[in-house]
């Protein structure tokens, strides 16, 4: 008998469906499918069935496979004396699983390190991942880092800006999984600079420079320990903003930070 041809395959997380063609064998020919992660020197999965000439192709599905693993798939037929044909062999990979949740482990002024868990993907051999980062939750514009680690660091980010992160995994043939849950976090802000101040009887007007922080950054000015009664909060809307400290005691020395 002639080895049935492999017309194509559809891969899933833990199964692979293979389409077998007749290649001239008569109706009732028995076929067998073998699957192995070791180049078919050993067989991990096998099964058999009967082919029918009523259809051009017969679909056979192998279940119970490992996630994100490469398999060698072989098809062979057996004649009526159970003699085995030559083999048709292909290699393919099951799909990668969605990585686990992400965490911002290190947040700096212009860089953020994000870590995630492998999820159902194997650690040996290592799975490759892509991490996308964007200032928009829809990732319409984004940059991508590809790594075999379960963490990645982005650099050259803007100060005090919110960034969104998501991660997917690649299978052994480069097919990406769906993305994990989106993580959002902001880079750190710089301490604002004090440009000047004006002194009045019971108030002091302090001019504060943004020090490259973007508009909308909140600034807190305190004359003590940042308690509510000793502090004023304002929002930067210009390169220099004026913050007024009121209800001060006359002729008293104050230190601001």
C-alpha positions as MATLAB code, in Angstrom:
seq = 'XXXXXXXXXXXXXXXXXXXXXXXXXXXXXXXXXXXXXXXXXXXXXXXXXXXXXXXXXXXXXXXXXXXXXXXXXXXXXXXXXXXXXXXXXXXXXXXXXXXXXXXXXXXXXXXXXXXXXXXXXXXXXXXXXXXXXXXXXXXXXXXXXXXXXXXXXXXXXXXXXXXXXXXXXXXXXXXXXXXXXXXXXXXXXXXXXXXXXXXXXXXXXXXXXXXXXXXXXXXXXXXXXXXXXXXXXXXXXXXXXXXXXXXXXXXXXXXXX';
ca = [
       0.000    0.000    0.000;
       0.986    3.625   -0.452;
       1.487    6.055    2.419;
      -1.522    8.415    2.654;
      -0.597   11.965    1.788;
      -0.886   14.740    4.354;
      -2.992   17.493    2.814;
      -2.637   19.918    5.699;
      -3.054   20.329    9.414;
      -4.825   22.543   11.933;
      -3.124   23.058   15.268;
      -4.730   23.761   18.628;
      -3.434   24.032   22.203;
      -3.357   20.306   22.984;
      -4.393   18.681   19.712;
      -3.549   18.584   16.007;
      -5.978   17.702   13.187;
      -4.337   16.165   10.112;
      -6.007   15.807    6.694;
      -5.034   12.565    4.945;
      -5.516   11.917    1.218;
      -6.038    8.540   -0.432;
      -3.040    8.458   -2.830;
      -4.499    5.505   -4.734;
      -5.192    3.006   -1.959;
      -8.423    1.004   -2.290;
     -11.471    1.491   -0.112;
     -11.017   -0.021    3.332;
      -7.245    0.481    3.533;
      -6.122    0.862    7.116;
      -3.994    3.891    7.971;
      -2.022    4.847   11.022;
      -0.902    8.195   12.430;
       2.184    8.549   14.608;
       3.211   11.582   16.654;
       6.497   12.160   18.435;
       8.505   15.001   19.951;
      11.754   13.100   19.257;
      11.850   12.825   15.479;
       9.891    9.532   15.519;
      12.802    7.621   17.030;
      10.201    6.938   19.685;
       6.437    7.289   19.251;
       4.488    9.319   21.825;
       1.021    8.920   20.262;
      -0.423    6.619   17.620;
      -3.813    5.624   16.325;
      -5.332    4.013   13.265;
      -8.484    4.031   11.205;
     -10.026    2.966    7.904;
      -9.970    5.214    4.853;
     -12.910    5.494    2.496;
     -12.754    6.296   -1.207;
     -16.061    8.159   -0.857;
     -14.183   11.267    0.326;
     -11.019   12.877   -1.016;
      -9.562   13.470    2.431;
     -10.046   12.024    5.896;
      -9.387   14.194    8.949;
      -7.666   12.610   11.905;
      -7.153   14.420   15.241;
      -4.518   13.612   17.827;
      -5.434   14.666   21.370;
      -3.533   14.975   24.633;
      -0.547   16.883   23.283;
       1.561   19.355   25.251;
       1.041   23.100   24.828;
       3.647   24.873   22.672;
       5.562   21.733   21.707;
       6.960   20.611   18.339;
       5.688   17.295   17.039;
       6.703   15.140   14.101;
       3.596   13.684   12.479;
       3.884   10.593   10.276;
       1.214    8.872    8.212;
       1.486    5.307    6.976;
      -0.839    2.652    5.596;
      -1.025   -1.089    6.126;
      -1.958   -3.606    3.428;
      -4.184   -6.607    4.011;
      -1.166   -8.553    5.317;
      -0.375   -5.728    7.780;
       2.762   -4.724    5.942;
       3.576   -1.068    6.556;
       4.100    1.453    3.785;
       6.720    4.167    3.764;
       5.919    7.255    5.844;
       4.868   10.787    4.961;
       6.326   13.043    7.665;
       5.712   16.662    8.618;
       6.581   18.721   11.681;
       4.323   21.245   13.359;
       3.754   22.810   16.759;
       0.806   23.123   19.075;
      -0.283   26.641   19.957;
       1.286   28.667   22.751;
      -0.847   29.509   25.757;
      -1.681   33.021   26.923;
       0.994   34.259   29.367;
       0.045   34.908   32.965;
      -0.569   38.336   34.486;
       1.952   41.165   34.210;
       3.432   43.256   37.022;
       5.479   46.449   36.885;
       8.474   45.409   38.997;
      10.751   48.438   38.492;
       9.418   51.911   37.639;
      11.877   54.691   36.841;
      11.830   58.178   35.350;
      12.249   56.943   31.773;
      12.073   53.153   31.980;
       9.735   50.455   33.266;
      10.489   46.766   33.824;
       7.492   44.456   33.445;
       7.424   40.804   34.547;
       4.850   38.121   33.770;
       4.346   34.416   34.399;
       4.727   31.779   31.709;
       1.167   30.558   32.119;
       0.786   27.083   30.585;
       3.860   27.515   28.361;
       6.951   25.353   28.978;
      10.065   26.726   30.619;
      12.257   24.070   28.931;
      12.759   24.557   26.072;
      12.095   28.222   26.696;
       9.089   29.997   25.178;
       9.567   33.310   23.382;
       7.333   36.269   24.171;
       6.514   39.652   22.744;
       5.693   42.618   24.982;
       3.953   45.608   23.433;
       4.029   49.062   25.057;
       1.889   52.045   24.129;
       0.603   55.327   25.518;
      -2.859   54.295   24.273;
      -5.002   51.462   25.636;
      -5.947   50.403   22.099;
      -2.265   49.963   21.107;
      -2.917   51.722   17.791;
       0.711   52.878   17.973;
       3.083   50.672   19.937;
       6.599   49.333   20.185;
       7.463   45.658   20.648;
      10.148   43.775   22.549;
      10.784   40.062   21.869;
      12.475   37.962   24.541;
      12.903   34.438   25.913;
      12.735   35.877   29.437;
       9.565   36.414   31.445;
      10.402   40.092   31.848;
      11.360   43.030   29.640;
      12.522   46.603   30.204;
      11.432   49.568   28.126;
      13.661   52.638   27.881;
      13.489   56.217   26.564;
      10.017   56.732   28.021;
       8.583   60.132   28.889;
       8.584   61.367   32.477;
       5.324   61.016   34.451;
       3.421   59.425   31.554;
       1.000   56.502   31.637;
       1.975   53.465   29.555;
       0.041   50.324   28.704;
       1.625   46.869   28.419;
       0.453   43.513   27.078;
       2.260   40.222   26.429;
       1.710   37.268   24.104;
       3.687   34.058   23.545;
       4.976   32.515   20.305;
       4.726   28.846   19.524;
       7.687   26.997   17.977;
       6.639   28.094   14.489;
       6.240   31.768   15.396;
       2.444   31.846   15.740;
       1.488   34.314   18.520;
      -1.041   33.609   21.238;
      -3.689   36.058   22.365;
      -2.458   38.815   24.667;
      -2.702   38.647   28.427;
      -4.568   41.247   30.468;
      -3.415   44.834   29.853;
      -1.237   46.413   32.548;
      -1.061   50.190   32.937;
       1.368   52.200   35.026;
       3.122   55.577   34.891;
       6.762   56.558   34.923;
       7.992   58.554   37.904;
       7.915   62.338   38.022;
      10.780   64.725   38.710;
      10.762   67.008   41.738;
       9.632   70.473   40.582;
      11.951   73.425   40.920;
      11.203   76.573   42.978;
      11.785   79.597   40.740;
      10.932   82.458   43.114;
       8.423   83.589   45.710;
       6.523   86.657   46.896;
       5.991   87.256   50.591;
       2.860   88.813   52.129;
       1.650   89.207   55.721;
      -0.060   85.822   56.027;
       0.685   84.180   52.686;
       3.533   83.382   50.326;
       3.168   82.962   46.551;
       5.687   80.398   45.281;
       6.507   80.059   41.598;
       7.245   76.408   40.767;
       8.823   75.150   37.517;
       7.610   71.869   35.995;
      11.175   70.546   35.577;
      10.068   68.730   32.363;
       7.002   67.125   33.993;
       4.047   67.194   31.570;
       0.998   69.425   31.933;
      -1.500   67.932   34.330;
       1.149   66.821   36.833;
       0.047   67.380   40.420;
       2.470   69.298   42.626;
       2.373   69.447   46.418;
       3.968   72.343   48.295;
       4.354   71.983   52.038;
       5.707   74.095   54.850;
       6.027   71.088   57.128;
       5.512   67.355   56.888;
       3.113   67.179   53.925;
       0.112   66.993   56.229;
      -3.156   68.366   54.852;
      -3.152   71.497   57.025;
       0.447   72.367   56.035;
       0.245   71.627   52.289;
      -1.259   72.934   49.066;
      -1.841   70.859   45.917;
      -1.928   72.357   42.439;
      -1.864   71.106   38.834;
       0.789   72.173   36.343;
      -0.780   73.920   33.352;
       2.240   75.997   32.263;
       6.041   75.735   32.493;
       5.844   77.814   35.690;
       2.889   77.703   38.067;
       2.155   79.845   41.108;
       1.127   78.088   44.304;
      -0.185   80.188   47.198;
       0.419   79.192   50.793;
      -2.191   80.986   52.923;
      -3.096   81.324   56.599;
       0.529   81.642   57.645;
       1.665   83.344   60.838;
       3.103   86.858   60.392;
       6.846   87.367   60.844;
       7.550   83.638   60.887;
      10.293   81.682   59.112;
       8.948   78.947   56.787;
      10.789   76.251   54.847;
       9.077   74.964   51.740;
       9.533   71.706   49.861;
];
